[in-house]
Amino acid sequence: MPEFGDYMGLALGLARRALGRTSPNPAVGAVLVKDGAILAQGYTQPPGSWHAEIVALLQGGPAARGATLYVTLEPCCHHGRTPPCTEAIIAAGVEEVRIALLDPNPLVQGRGLQALEKAGIRIQLGERQAEAAVLNEAFAKHITTGLPFVTAKFAASLDGKIATRTGDSKWITGEEARRRVHEIRDTVDAIMVGVNTILADDPSLTARPGNLPEGRTERQPLRVIVDSRGRTPPEARTLQEPGRVLLATTPSIEPGRARALERAGAEIVFIPERNSMVDLPVLMKTLGQREVTSLLVEGGGTLLASLLEDGLVDKITAFLAPVLIGGRDSLTPLEGHGISTVAQALRLKRPQVEVLGEDVLISGYAGYCAVEALAGAQVLDCA
């Protein structure tokens, strides 16, 4: 919880409520303050509806004149699905705008700030900037590259096993760690697994976050199965669950298999082959074109190794349990060819450690890092 008077902290908390509901738009929070009191607050609504600033201004009404607006991302200054937020802020008579982070969208990138300054509105930039960058790391990558922000997640034993030699994996981690996984699923646009995970575990791949925070409606992320030959059983659990399933396959799939999976509820998307497998870089471009900004990859080891080899993973989220499994035939989270020397190992940037019950969550960046890419960037010289 933000401390009393930490209006930007409150705005960041509001923005988190919008995660997973606003793509391809960013998740933004806004708080309108006057004479030390909160007049109104809001966060980004689903695409086509109001941005955070507009929600707050509508709540504030005429009292917004002379107020200070705290907003986690630079207000937009261009016409998209909705009119520019800068125009509404100026028309409302807001006196000061405090912005956590400049918008990485090439259509904005400082232009919104400049429009507000030109109208005589005082600007303060950079309060809790790093937090705002992490909050919208998926938006930042997608808007600048067209690709989704990819988080690879796995749960493993202390000796690095994700299943026993018989394939049993339930449950390596405890309830608190599993609850966090569902909370993460609730904030992403899509979840991806390889067909081997479907065949071994028959997962549902749904988000079951329990009691949702105020304002967050139940929804299911898109489920993506990477299956170059259509081996997914039509009766797989994930095809019976609410929500959409996208099965990424190749033109080599047997037509009858494709029709059976379509009848079972999967949308089939054909991706070119590379080494007899789905071309993963092409798949990522396809997902980006479908406005998937955040993608959670949950397995298996072959898929994760391929994604890492192609440089497609941005973040690693690893849940480690204090148990030992052993066995040379037990599964590990990362298969593939591996490396020959420790010096070649991928070392995560900005690692963080969190204790969840008896388990430990270790996360860090393997590729794109919004904090490094955005924090401190003063893009104010736009023509």
mmCIF file of C-alpha atoms in Angstrom:
data_model
loop_
_atom_site.group_PDB
_atom_site.id
_atom_site.type_symbol
_atom_site.label_atom_id
_atom_site.label_comp_id
_atom_site.label_asym_id
_atom_site.label_seq_id
_atom_site.Cartn_x
_atom_site.Cartn_y
_atom_site.Cartn_z
ATOM 1 C CA MET A 1 0.000 0.000 0.000
ATOM 2 C CA PRO A 2 1.336 3.498 -0.814
ATOM 3 C CA GLU A 3 2.050 5.807 2.093
ATOM 4 C CA PHE A 4 -0.277 8.709 2.870
ATOM 5 C CA GLY A 5 0.384 11.455 0.351
ATOM 6 C CA ASP A 6 2.162 9.101 -2.058
ATOM 7 C CA TYR A 7 -0.125 9.948 -4.934
ATOM 8 C CA MET A 8 2.167 8.475 -7.591
ATOM 9 C CA GLY A 9 2.292 5.246 -5.601
ATOM 10 C CA LEU A 10 -1.503 5.220 -5.607
ATOM 11 C CA ALA A 11 -1.499 5.809 -9.372
ATOM 12 C CA LEU A 12 0.869 2.867 -9.875
ATOM 13 C CA GLY A 13 -1.435 0.664 -7.828
ATOM 14 C CA LEU A 14 -4.365 1.714 -9.990
ATOM 15 C CA ALA A 15 -2.390 0.952 -13.142
ATOM 16 C CA ARG A 16 -1.714 -2.601 -11.926
ATOM 17 C CA ARG A 17 -5.473 -3.201 -11.874
ATOM 18 C CA ALA A 18 -5.497 -2.676 -15.619
ATOM 19 C CA LEU A 19 -2.743 -5.160 -16.486
ATOM 20 C CA GLY A 20 -3.952 -7.760 -18.949
ATOM 21 C CA ARG A 21 -7.070 -5.760 -19.806
ATOM 22 C CA THR A 22 -5.786 -2.914 -21.959
ATOM 23 C CA SER A 23 -3.583 -4.348 -24.723
ATOM 24 C CA PRO A 24 -2.362 -3.048 -27.032
ATOM 25 C CA ASN A 25 -2.683 0.104 -24.923
ATOM 26 C CA PRO A 26 -0.526 0.601 -21.816
ATOM 27 C CA ALA A 27 -1.871 0.078 -18.306
ATOM 28 C CA VAL A 28 -1.918 3.546 -16.755
ATOM 29 C CA GLY A 29 -3.123 4.971 -13.449
ATOM 30 C CA ALA A 30 -4.078 8.584 -12.716
ATOM 31 C CA VAL A 31 -4.861 10.492 -9.523
ATOM 32 C CA LEU A 32 -6.283 14.029 -9.415
ATOM 33 C CA VAL A 33 -5.308 16.006 -6.293
ATOM 34 C CA LYS A 34 -6.291 19.482 -5.079
ATOM 35 C CA ASP A 35 -5.403 21.195 -1.813
ATOM 36 C CA GLY A 36 -3.955 17.957 -0.451
ATOM 37 C CA ALA A 37 -7.127 15.952 -1.067
ATOM 38 C CA ILE A 38 -7.820 13.313 -3.708
ATOM 39 C CA LEU A 39 -10.534 14.534 -6.068
ATOM 40 C CA ALA A 40 -10.658 11.531 -8.394
ATOM 41 C CA GLN A 41 -8.727 8.556 -9.637
ATOM 42 C CA GLY A 42 -8.850 6.142 -12.535
ATOM 43 C CA TYR A 43 -7.037 3.581 -14.639
ATOM 44 C CA THR A 44 -7.057 2.607 -18.300
ATOM 45 C CA GLN A 45 -10.210 0.925 -19.528
ATOM 46 C CA PRO A 46 -10.316 -1.732 -22.295
ATOM 47 C CA PRO A 47 -9.313 -0.621 -25.817
ATOM 48 C CA GLY A 48 -11.723 1.864 -27.332
ATOM 49 C CA SER A 49 -12.789 3.187 -23.940
ATOM 50 C CA TRP A 50 -11.370 5.906 -21.683
ATOM 51 C CA HIS A 51 -7.724 6.296 -20.771
ATOM 52 C CA ALA A 52 -6.804 6.720 -17.108
ATOM 53 C CA GLU A 53 -6.552 10.507 -17.285
ATOM 54 C CA ILE A 54 -10.029 10.840 -18.788
ATOM 55 C CA VAL A 55 -11.566 8.586 -16.129
ATOM 56 C CA ALA A 56 -10.070 10.806 -13.417
ATOM 57 C CA LEU A 57 -11.064 14.056 -15.135
ATOM 58 C CA LEU A 58 -14.664 12.904 -15.615
ATOM 59 C CA GLN A 59 -14.864 12.033 -11.922
ATOM 60 C CA GLY A 60 -13.299 15.324 -10.913
ATOM 61 C CA GLY A 61 -15.564 17.473 -13.068
ATOM 62 C CA PRO A 62 -15.242 21.276 -12.736
ATOM 63 C CA ALA A 63 -13.193 20.844 -9.539
ATOM 64 C CA ALA A 64 -10.284 19.670 -11.711
ATOM 65 C CA ARG A 65 -9.479 23.299 -12.522
ATOM 66 C CA GLY A 66 -6.326 24.212 -10.626
ATOM 67 C CA ALA A 67 -5.657 20.613 -9.580
ATOM 68 C CA THR A 68 -2.543 18.444 -9.928
ATOM 69 C CA LEU A 69 -2.712 15.268 -11.988
ATOM 70 C CA TYR A 70 -0.430 12.351 -11.134
ATOM 71 C CA VAL A 71 -0.121 9.920 -14.035
ATOM 72 C CA THR A 72 2.142 6.893 -14.497
ATOM 73 C CA LEU A 73 2.769 7.461 -18.222
ATOM 74 C CA GLU A 74 2.976 10.559 -20.373
ATOM 75 C CA PRO A 75 -0.510 11.549 -21.615
ATOM 76 C CA CYS A 76 -1.102 10.789 -25.283
ATOM 77 C CA CYS A 77 -1.229 13.638 -27.789
ATOM 78 C CA HIS A 78 -2.487 11.833 -30.886
ATOM 79 C CA HIS A 79 -5.806 10.547 -32.184
ATOM 80 C CA GLY A 80 -6.153 6.765 -31.852
ATOM 81 C CA ARG A 81 -9.278 4.920 -30.795
ATOM 82 C CA THR A 82 -9.927 7.943 -28.541
ATOM 83 C CA PRO A 83 -9.053 11.676 -28.708
ATOM 84 C CA PRO A 84 -5.762 12.975 -27.212
ATOM 85 C CA CYS A 85 -5.650 13.062 -23.416
ATOM 86 C CA THR A 86 -3.553 16.232 -23.549
ATOM 87 C CA GLU A 87 -6.484 18.158 -25.005
ATOM 88 C CA ALA A 88 -8.791 17.026 -22.203
ATOM 89 C CA ILE A 89 -6.211 17.911 -19.536
ATOM 90 C CA ILE A 90 -5.753 21.410 -20.969
ATOM 91 C CA ALA A 91 -9.502 21.967 -21.347
ATOM 92 C CA ALA A 92 -10.091 20.875 -17.735
ATOM 93 C CA GLY A 93 -7.786 23.603 -16.436
ATOM 94 C CA VAL A 94 -5.366 21.278 -14.653
ATOM 95 C CA GLU A 95 -2.534 23.356 -13.196
ATOM 96 C CA GLU A 96 0.224 20.763 -12.851
ATOM 97 C CA VAL A 97 0.905 17.286 -14.243
ATOM 98 C CA ARG A 98 3.379 14.917 -12.602
ATOM 99 C CA ILE A 99 4.471 12.152 -14.960
ATOM 100 C CA ALA A 100 6.368 9.037 -13.931
ATOM 101 C CA LEU A 101 7.591 7.994 -17.375
ATOM 102 C CA LEU A 102 7.706 9.292 -20.932
ATOM 103 C CA ASP A 103 5.645 7.285 -23.397
ATOM 104 C CA PRO A 104 7.893 5.087 -25.609
ATOM 105 C CA ASN A 105 5.281 5.201 -28.389
ATOM 106 C CA PRO A 106 6.997 6.942 -31.338
ATOM 107 C CA LEU A 107 3.783 8.938 -31.850
ATOM 108 C CA VAL A 108 4.217 10.479 -28.382
ATOM 109 C CA GLN A 109 7.771 10.324 -26.945
ATOM 110 C CA GLY A 110 7.797 13.736 -25.297
ATOM 111 C CA ARG A 111 5.241 15.415 -27.547
ATOM 112 C CA GLY A 112 2.501 15.047 -24.945
ATOM 113 C CA LEU A 113 4.692 16.701 -22.339
ATOM 114 C CA GLN A 114 5.567 19.512 -24.744
ATOM 115 C CA ALA A 115 1.888 20.136 -25.566
ATOM 116 C CA LEU A 116 1.074 20.493 -21.876
ATOM 117 C CA GLU A 117 4.007 22.823 -21.249
ATOM 118 C CA LYS A 118 3.031 24.949 -24.250
ATOM 119 C CA ALA A 119 -0.420 25.372 -22.678
ATOM 120 C CA GLY A 120 1.209 26.742 -19.496
ATOM 121 C CA ILE A 121 0.813 23.596 -17.383
ATOM 122 C CA ARG A 122 3.654 22.883 -14.936
ATOM 123 C CA ILE A 123 5.344 19.519 -15.484
ATOM 124 C CA GLN A 124 7.332 17.273 -13.176
ATOM 125 C CA LEU A 125 8.875 14.171 -14.740
ATOM 126 C CA GLY A 126 10.480 11.059 -13.277
ATOM 127 C CA GLU A 127 8.777 10.333 -9.942
ATOM 128 C CA ARG A 128 8.938 6.521 -9.401
ATOM 129 C CA GLN A 129 10.083 6.189 -12.979
ATOM 130 C CA ALA A 130 11.684 2.733 -12.690
ATOM 131 C CA GLU A 131 8.485 1.215 -11.241
ATOM 132 C CA ALA A 132 6.457 2.736 -14.046
ATOM 133 C CA ALA A 133 8.892 1.314 -16.610
ATOM 134 C CA VAL A 134 8.576 -2.225 -15.229
ATOM 135 C CA LEU A 135 4.795 -1.902 -15.057
ATOM 136 C CA ASN A 136 4.611 -1.266 -18.784
ATOM 137 C CA GLU A 137 7.624 -3.245 -19.978
ATOM 138 C CA ALA A 138 5.429 -5.326 -22.278
ATOM 139 C CA PHE A 139 3.839 -2.256 -23.858
ATOM 140 C CA ALA A 140 7.236 -0.621 -24.284
ATOM 141 C CA LYS A 141 8.699 -3.592 -26.133
ATOM 142 C CA HIS A 142 5.634 -4.153 -28.313
ATOM 143 C CA ILE A 143 5.197 -0.518 -29.327
ATOM 144 C CA THR A 144 8.873 -0.216 -30.331
ATOM 145 C CA THR A 145 9.478 -3.653 -31.915
ATOM 146 C CA GLY A 146 6.065 -5.098 -32.759
ATOM 147 C CA LEU A 147 6.947 -8.195 -30.712
ATOM 148 C CA PRO A 148 5.463 -9.505 -27.473
ATOM 149 C CA PHE A 149 7.367 -9.282 -24.199
ATOM 150 C CA VAL A 150 8.200 -12.916 -23.372
ATOM 151 C CA THR A 151 8.438 -14.224 -19.816
ATOM 152 C CA ALA A 152 9.594 -17.816 -19.364
ATOM 153 C CA LYS A 153 8.263 -19.444 -16.187
ATOM 154 C CA PHE A 154 9.109 -22.774 -14.604
ATOM 155 C CA ALA A 155 8.896 -24.496 -11.227
ATOM 156 C CA ALA A 156 11.799 -26.751 -10.257
ATOM 157 C CA SER A 157 13.282 -28.678 -7.392
ATOM 158 C CA LEU A 158 16.448 -27.514 -5.666
ATOM 159 C CA ASP A 159 18.460 -29.805 -7.947
ATOM 160 C CA GLY A 160 16.875 -28.352 -11.063
ATOM 161 C CA LYS A 161 14.213 -30.931 -11.960
ATOM 162 C CA ILE A 162 10.718 -30.124 -13.176
ATOM 163 C CA ALA A 163 9.451 -33.723 -13.007
ATOM 164 C CA THR A 164 10.561 -37.142 -11.844
ATOM 165 C CA ARG A 165 11.854 -39.862 -14.194
ATOM 166 C CA THR A 166 8.234 -41.074 -14.518
ATOM 167 C CA GLY A 167 7.022 -37.616 -15.491
ATOM 168 C CA ASP A 168 5.276 -36.810 -12.192
ATOM 169 C CA SER A 169 5.379 -33.086 -11.366
ATOM 170 C CA LYS A 170 2.436 -32.438 -9.013
ATOM 171 C CA TRP A 171 3.194 -30.590 -6.958
ATOM 172 C CA ILE A 172 6.821 -29.455 -6.758
ATOM 173 C CA THR A 173 5.985 -26.045 -5.328
ATOM 174 C CA GLY A 174 3.498 -25.118 -2.605
ATOM 175 C CA GLU A 175 0.168 -23.335 -2.669
ATOM 176 C CA GLU A 176 1.548 -19.811 -2.317
ATOM 177 C CA ALA A 177 3.824 -20.209 -5.342
ATOM 178 C CA ARG A 178 1.035 -21.762 -7.394
ATOM 179 C CA ARG A 179 -1.273 -18.911 -6.427
ATOM 180 C CA ARG A 180 1.337 -16.434 -7.691
ATOM 181 C CA VAL A 181 1.450 -18.252 -11.036
ATOM 182 C CA HIS A 182 -2.292 -17.741 -11.445
ATOM 183 C CA GLU A 183 -1.904 -14.076 -10.554
ATOM 184 C CA ILE A 184 0.757 -13.726 -13.258
ATOM 185 C CA ARG A 185 -1.447 -15.519 -15.789
ATOM 186 C CA ASP A 186 -4.205 -13.044 -14.992
ATOM 187 C CA THR A 187 -2.014 -10.130 -16.108
ATOM 188 C CA VAL A 188 -0.710 -11.433 -19.459
ATOM 189 C CA ASP A 189 -2.276 -11.504 -22.906
ATOM 190 C CA ALA A 190 -1.286 -15.080 -23.713
ATOM 191 C CA ILE A 191 0.178 -18.302 -22.278
ATOM 192 C CA MET A 192 2.314 -20.581 -24.440
ATOM 193 C CA VAL A 193 3.330 -24.236 -24.107
ATOM 194 C CA GLY A 194 4.791 -26.856 -26.397
ATOM 195 C CA VAL A 195 2.826 -29.925 -27.429
ATOM 196 C CA ASN A 196 4.996 -32.164 -25.221
ATOM 197 C CA THR A 197 3.634 -30.349 -22.167
ATOM 198 C CA ILE A 198 0.090 -30.955 -23.394
ATOM 199 C CA LEU A 199 0.806 -34.667 -23.885
ATOM 200 C CA ALA A 200 2.633 -35.114 -20.559
ATOM 201 C CA ASP A 201 0.546 -32.972 -18.187
ATOM 202 C CA ASP A 202 -2.745 -32.202 -19.968
ATOM 203 C CA PRO A 203 -2.855 -28.756 -18.293
ATOM 204 C CA SER A 204 -5.854 -26.439 -18.360
ATOM 205 C CA LEU A 205 -3.640 -23.316 -18.698
ATOM 206 C CA THR A 206 -6.307 -21.071 -17.187
ATOM 207 C CA ALA A 207 -5.976 -18.166 -14.779
ATOM 208 C CA ARG A 208 -7.578 -18.891 -11.418
ATOM 209 C CA PRO A 209 -6.448 -15.931 -9.316
ATOM 210 C CA GLY A 210 -9.038 -16.355 -6.544
ATOM 211 C CA ASN A 211 -10.394 -13.074 -5.228
ATOM 212 C CA LEU A 212 -9.670 -10.518 -7.916
ATOM 213 C CA PRO A 213 -8.685 -6.984 -6.835
ATOM 214 C CA GLU A 214 -11.387 -4.344 -6.996
ATOM 215 C CA GLY A 215 -12.249 -3.421 -10.561
ATOM 216 C CA ARG A 216 -10.633 -6.466 -12.195
ATOM 217 C CA THR A 217 -13.060 -8.614 -14.136
ATOM 218 C CA GLU A 218 -12.543 -12.315 -14.745
ATOM 219 C CA ARG A 219 -10.923 -13.116 -18.088
ATOM 220 C CA GLN A 220 -8.767 -15.817 -19.614
ATOM 221 C CA PRO A 221 -5.588 -15.116 -21.569
ATOM 222 C CA LEU A 222 -5.180 -16.554 -25.043
ATOM 223 C CA ARG A 223 -3.667 -20.060 -24.855
ATOM 224 C CA VAL A 224 -1.039 -20.836 -27.499
ATOM 225 C CA ILE A 225 0.105 -24.401 -28.254
ATOM 226 C CA VAL A 226 3.221 -24.867 -30.380
ATOM 227 C CA ASP A 227 2.566 -28.125 -32.234
ATOM 228 C CA SER A 228 4.313 -28.588 -35.593
ATOM 229 C CA ARG A 229 2.525 -31.871 -36.457
ATOM 230 C CA GLY A 230 -0.849 -31.513 -34.744
ATOM 231 C CA ARG A 231 -0.260 -34.085 -32.003
ATOM 232 C CA THR A 232 -2.520 -32.262 -29.549
ATOM 233 C CA PRO A 233 -5.471 -34.538 -28.650
ATOM 234 C CA PRO A 234 -8.848 -32.968 -29.527
ATOM 235 C CA GLU A 235 -9.983 -33.950 -26.012
ATOM 236 C CA ALA A 236 -7.129 -32.039 -24.291
ATOM 237 C CA ARG A 237 -8.291 -30.194 -21.174
ATOM 238 C CA THR A 238 -7.152 -26.801 -22.417
ATOM 239 C CA LEU A 239 -9.543 -27.113 -25.377
ATOM 240 C CA GLN A 240 -12.457 -27.644 -22.999
ATOM 241 C CA GLU A 241 -11.789 -24.569 -20.845
ATOM 242 C CA PRO A 242 -13.273 -21.072 -21.313
ATOM 243 C CA GLY A 243 -11.239 -18.765 -23.503
ATOM 244 C CA ARG A 244 -9.520 -18.959 -26.878
ATOM 245 C CA VAL A 245 -6.874 -21.472 -27.975
ATOM 246 C CA LEU A 246 -4.456 -20.788 -30.825
ATOM 247 C CA LEU A 247 -2.610 -23.813 -32.190
ATOM 248 C CA ALA A 248 0.558 -22.827 -34.034
ATOM 249 C CA THR A 249 1.500 -25.521 -36.504
ATOM 250 C CA THR A 250 3.190 -25.939 -39.896
ATOM 251 C CA PRO A 251 1.876 -26.682 -43.393
ATOM 252 C CA SER A 252 3.077 -30.256 -42.820
ATOM 253 C CA ILE A 253 0.180 -31.009 -40.468
ATOM 254 C CA GLU A 254 -2.156 -33.728 -41.729
ATOM 255 C CA PRO A 255 -5.332 -31.946 -42.907
ATOM 256 C CA GLY A 256 -7.597 -34.292 -40.972
ATOM 257 C CA ARG A 257 -5.750 -33.484 -37.737
ATOM 258 C CA ALA A 258 -6.165 -29.771 -38.373
ATOM 259 C CA ARG A 259 -9.905 -30.142 -38.997
ATOM 260 C CA ALA A 260 -10.341 -32.247 -35.849
ATOM 261 C CA LEU A 261 -8.569 -29.646 -33.721
ATOM 262 C CA GLU A 262 -10.634 -26.854 -35.247
ATOM 263 C CA ARG A 263 -13.806 -28.764 -34.408
ATOM 264 C CA ALA A 264 -12.498 -29.111 -30.853
ATOM 265 C CA GLY A 265 -12.294 -25.328 -30.589
ATOM 266 C CA ALA A 266 -8.715 -24.445 -31.577
ATOM 267 C CA GLU A 267 -7.887 -21.722 -34.047
ATOM 268 C CA ILE A 268 -5.202 -23.034 -36.386
ATOM 269 C CA VAL A 269 -2.445 -20.689 -37.525
ATOM 270 C CA PHE A 270 0.100 -21.955 -40.048
ATOM 271 C CA ILE A 271 3.706 -20.903 -39.431
ATOM 272 C CA PRO A 272 6.601 -21.726 -41.796
ATOM 273 C CA GLU A 273 8.869 -24.601 -40.846
ATOM 274 C CA ARG A 274 12.435 -24.251 -39.701
ATOM 275 C CA ASN A 275 14.352 -27.469 -39.021
ATOM 276 C CA SER A 276 11.023 -29.354 -39.231
ATOM 277 C CA MET A 277 9.635 -27.233 -36.376
ATOM 278 C CA VAL A 278 7.506 -24.105 -36.064
ATOM 279 C CA ASP A 279 9.643 -21.081 -36.895
ATOM 280 C CA LEU A 280 9.521 -19.319 -33.530
ATOM 281 C CA PRO A 281 10.651 -15.831 -34.658
ATOM 282 C CA VAL A 282 7.865 -15.867 -37.263
ATOM 283 C CA LEU A 283 5.395 -17.018 -34.604
ATOM 284 C CA MET A 284 6.413 -14.116 -32.349
ATOM 285 C CA LYS A 285 5.851 -11.653 -35.192
ATOM 286 C CA THR A 286 2.451 -13.222 -35.811
ATOM 287 C CA LEU A 287 1.465 -12.884 -32.153
ATOM 288 C CA GLY A 288 2.669 -9.279 -32.130
ATOM 289 C CA GLN A 289 0.516 -8.531 -35.154
ATOM 290 C CA ARG A 290 -2.428 -9.975 -33.219
ATOM 291 C CA GLU A 291 -1.724 -7.371 -30.492
ATOM 292 C CA VAL A 292 -0.329 -9.876 -28.007
ATOM 293 C CA THR A 293 1.966 -7.612 -25.994
ATOM 294 C CA SER A 294 2.768 -9.978 -23.103
ATOM 295 C CA LEU A 295 3.409 -13.709 -23.406
ATOM 296 C CA LEU A 296 4.017 -16.182 -20.576
ATOM 297 C CA VAL A 297 5.836 -19.346 -21.695
ATOM 298 C CA GLU A 298 5.243 -22.249 -19.303
ATOM 299 C CA GLY A 299 7.030 -25.142 -20.993
ATOM 300 C CA GLY A 300 8.494 -27.374 -21.831
ATOM 301 C CA GLY A 301 12.246 -27.635 -21.807
ATOM 302 C CA THR A 302 12.650 -28.016 -25.571
ATOM 303 C CA LEU A 303 10.478 -24.986 -26.360
ATOM 304 C CA LEU A 304 12.220 -22.830 -23.766
ATOM 305 C CA ALA A 305 15.670 -23.831 -25.050
ATOM 306 C CA SER A 306 14.656 -22.936 -28.610
ATOM 307 C CA LEU A 307 13.263 -19.568 -27.546
ATOM 308 C CA LEU A 308 16.450 -18.739 -25.644
ATOM 309 C CA GLU A 309 18.650 -19.830 -28.545
ATOM 310 C CA ASP A 310 16.674 -17.481 -30.805
ATOM 311 C CA GLY A 311 17.003 -14.606 -28.313
ATOM 312 C CA LEU A 312 13.239 -14.380 -27.878
ATOM 313 C CA VAL A 313 13.002 -14.537 -24.057
ATOM 314 C CA ASP A 314 12.969 -11.251 -22.172
ATOM 315 C CA LYS A 315 12.446 -12.368 -18.584
ATOM 316 C CA ILE A 316 12.859 -15.532 -16.505
ATOM 317 C CA THR A 317 10.589 -16.332 -13.566
ATOM 318 C CA ALA A 318 11.787 -19.424 -11.705
ATOM 319 C CA PHE A 319 10.040 -20.949 -8.683
ATOM 320 C CA LEU A 320 12.435 -23.143 -6.702
ATOM 321 C CA ALA A 321 11.202 -25.619 -4.095
ATOM 322 C CA PRO A 322 13.302 -27.028 -1.201
ATOM 323 C CA VAL A 323 12.988 -30.610 -2.457
ATOM 324 C CA LEU A 324 15.440 -32.975 -4.153
ATOM 325 C CA ILE A 325 14.328 -35.249 -7.001
ATOM 326 C CA GLY A 326 17.491 -36.564 -8.647
ATOM 327 C CA GLY A 327 17.722 -38.994 -11.533
ATOM 328 C CA ARG A 328 19.573 -38.608 -14.824
ATOM 329 C CA ASP A 329 16.307 -39.220 -16.668
ATOM 330 C CA SER A 330 14.313 -36.641 -14.695
ATOM 331 C CA LEU A 331 13.192 -33.646 -16.719
ATOM 332 C CA THR A 332 14.879 -30.255 -16.484
ATOM 333 C CA PRO A 333 13.401 -26.844 -17.394
ATOM 334 C CA LEU A 334 15.944 -26.217 -20.136
ATOM 335 C CA GLU A 335 16.810 -28.881 -22.707
ATOM 336 C CA GLY A 336 18.505 -28.341 -26.073
ATOM 337 C CA HIS A 337 22.245 -28.603 -26.728
ATOM 338 C CA GLY A 338 23.334 -26.458 -23.798
ATOM 339 C CA ILE A 339 26.662 -24.654 -23.549
ATOM 340 C CA SER A 340 30.209 -25.909 -23.309
ATOM 341 C CA THR A 341 31.595 -23.530 -20.669
ATOM 342 C CA VAL A 342 30.144 -21.674 -17.704
ATOM 343 C CA ALA A 343 31.511 -18.457 -19.176
ATOM 344 C CA GLN A 344 28.938 -18.830 -21.952
ATOM 345 C CA ALA A 345 26.035 -19.065 -19.499
ATOM 346 C CA LEU A 346 23.216 -16.565 -19.719
ATOM 347 C CA ARG A 347 23.379 -14.426 -16.585
ATOM 348 C CA LEU A 348 20.168 -12.653 -15.675
ATOM 349 C CA LYS A 349 20.168 -8.883 -15.331
ATOM 350 C CA ARG A 350 18.557 -7.110 -12.383
ATOM 351 C CA PRO A 351 17.804 -10.363 -10.505
ATOM 352 C CA GLN A 352 15.271 -10.316 -7.668
ATOM 353 C CA VAL A 353 14.551 -12.909 -4.985
ATOM 354 C CA GLU A 354 11.275 -13.372 -3.113
ATOM 355 C CA VAL A 355 10.219 -15.989 -0.577
ATOM 356 C CA LEU A 356 6.771 -17.521 -1.129
ATOM 357 C CA GLY A 357 5.962 -19.863 1.728
ATOM 358 C CA GLU A 358 8.649 -22.542 1.613
ATOM 359 C CA ASP A 359 9.560 -21.744 -1.993
ATOM 360 C CA VAL A 360 11.782 -19.083 -3.542
ATOM 361 C CA LEU A 361 10.972 -17.004 -6.619
ATOM 362 C CA ILE A 362 13.992 -15.825 -8.616
ATOM 363 C CA SER A 363 13.338 -13.502 -11.540
ATOM 364 C CA GLY A 364 15.493 -11.435 -13.837
ATOM 365 C CA TYR A 365 15.930 -10.223 -17.377
ATOM 366 C CA ALA A 366 17.359 -12.353 -20.160
ATOM 367 C CA GLY A 367 16.739 -9.832 -22.933
ATOM 368 C CA TYR A 368 14.765 -6.616 -23.173
ATOM 369 C CA CYS A 369 14.644 -4.687 -19.887
ATOM 370 C CA ALA A 370 12.294 -1.722 -19.760
ATOM 371 C CA VAL A 371 14.153 -0.121 -16.856
ATOM 372 C CA GLU A 372 17.389 -0.064 -18.813
ATOM 373 C CA ALA A 373 15.684 0.909 -22.049
ATOM 374 C CA LEU A 374 13.437 3.652 -20.689
ATOM 375 C CA ALA A 375 14.347 4.873 -17.213
ATOM 376 C CA GLY A 376 16.312 8.073 -17.425
ATOM 377 C CA ALA A 377 15.610 8.559 -21.121
ATOM 378 C CA GLN A 378 14.642 12.187 -21.573
ATOM 379 C CA VAL A 379 13.153 12.148 -25.077
ATOM 380 C CA LEU A 380 12.226 15.801 -25.320
ATOM 381 C CA ASP A 381 13.777 16.868 -28.608
ATOM 382 C CA CYS A 382 11.016 15.533 -30.857
ATOM 383 C CA ALA A 383 10.264 17.667 -33.908
#
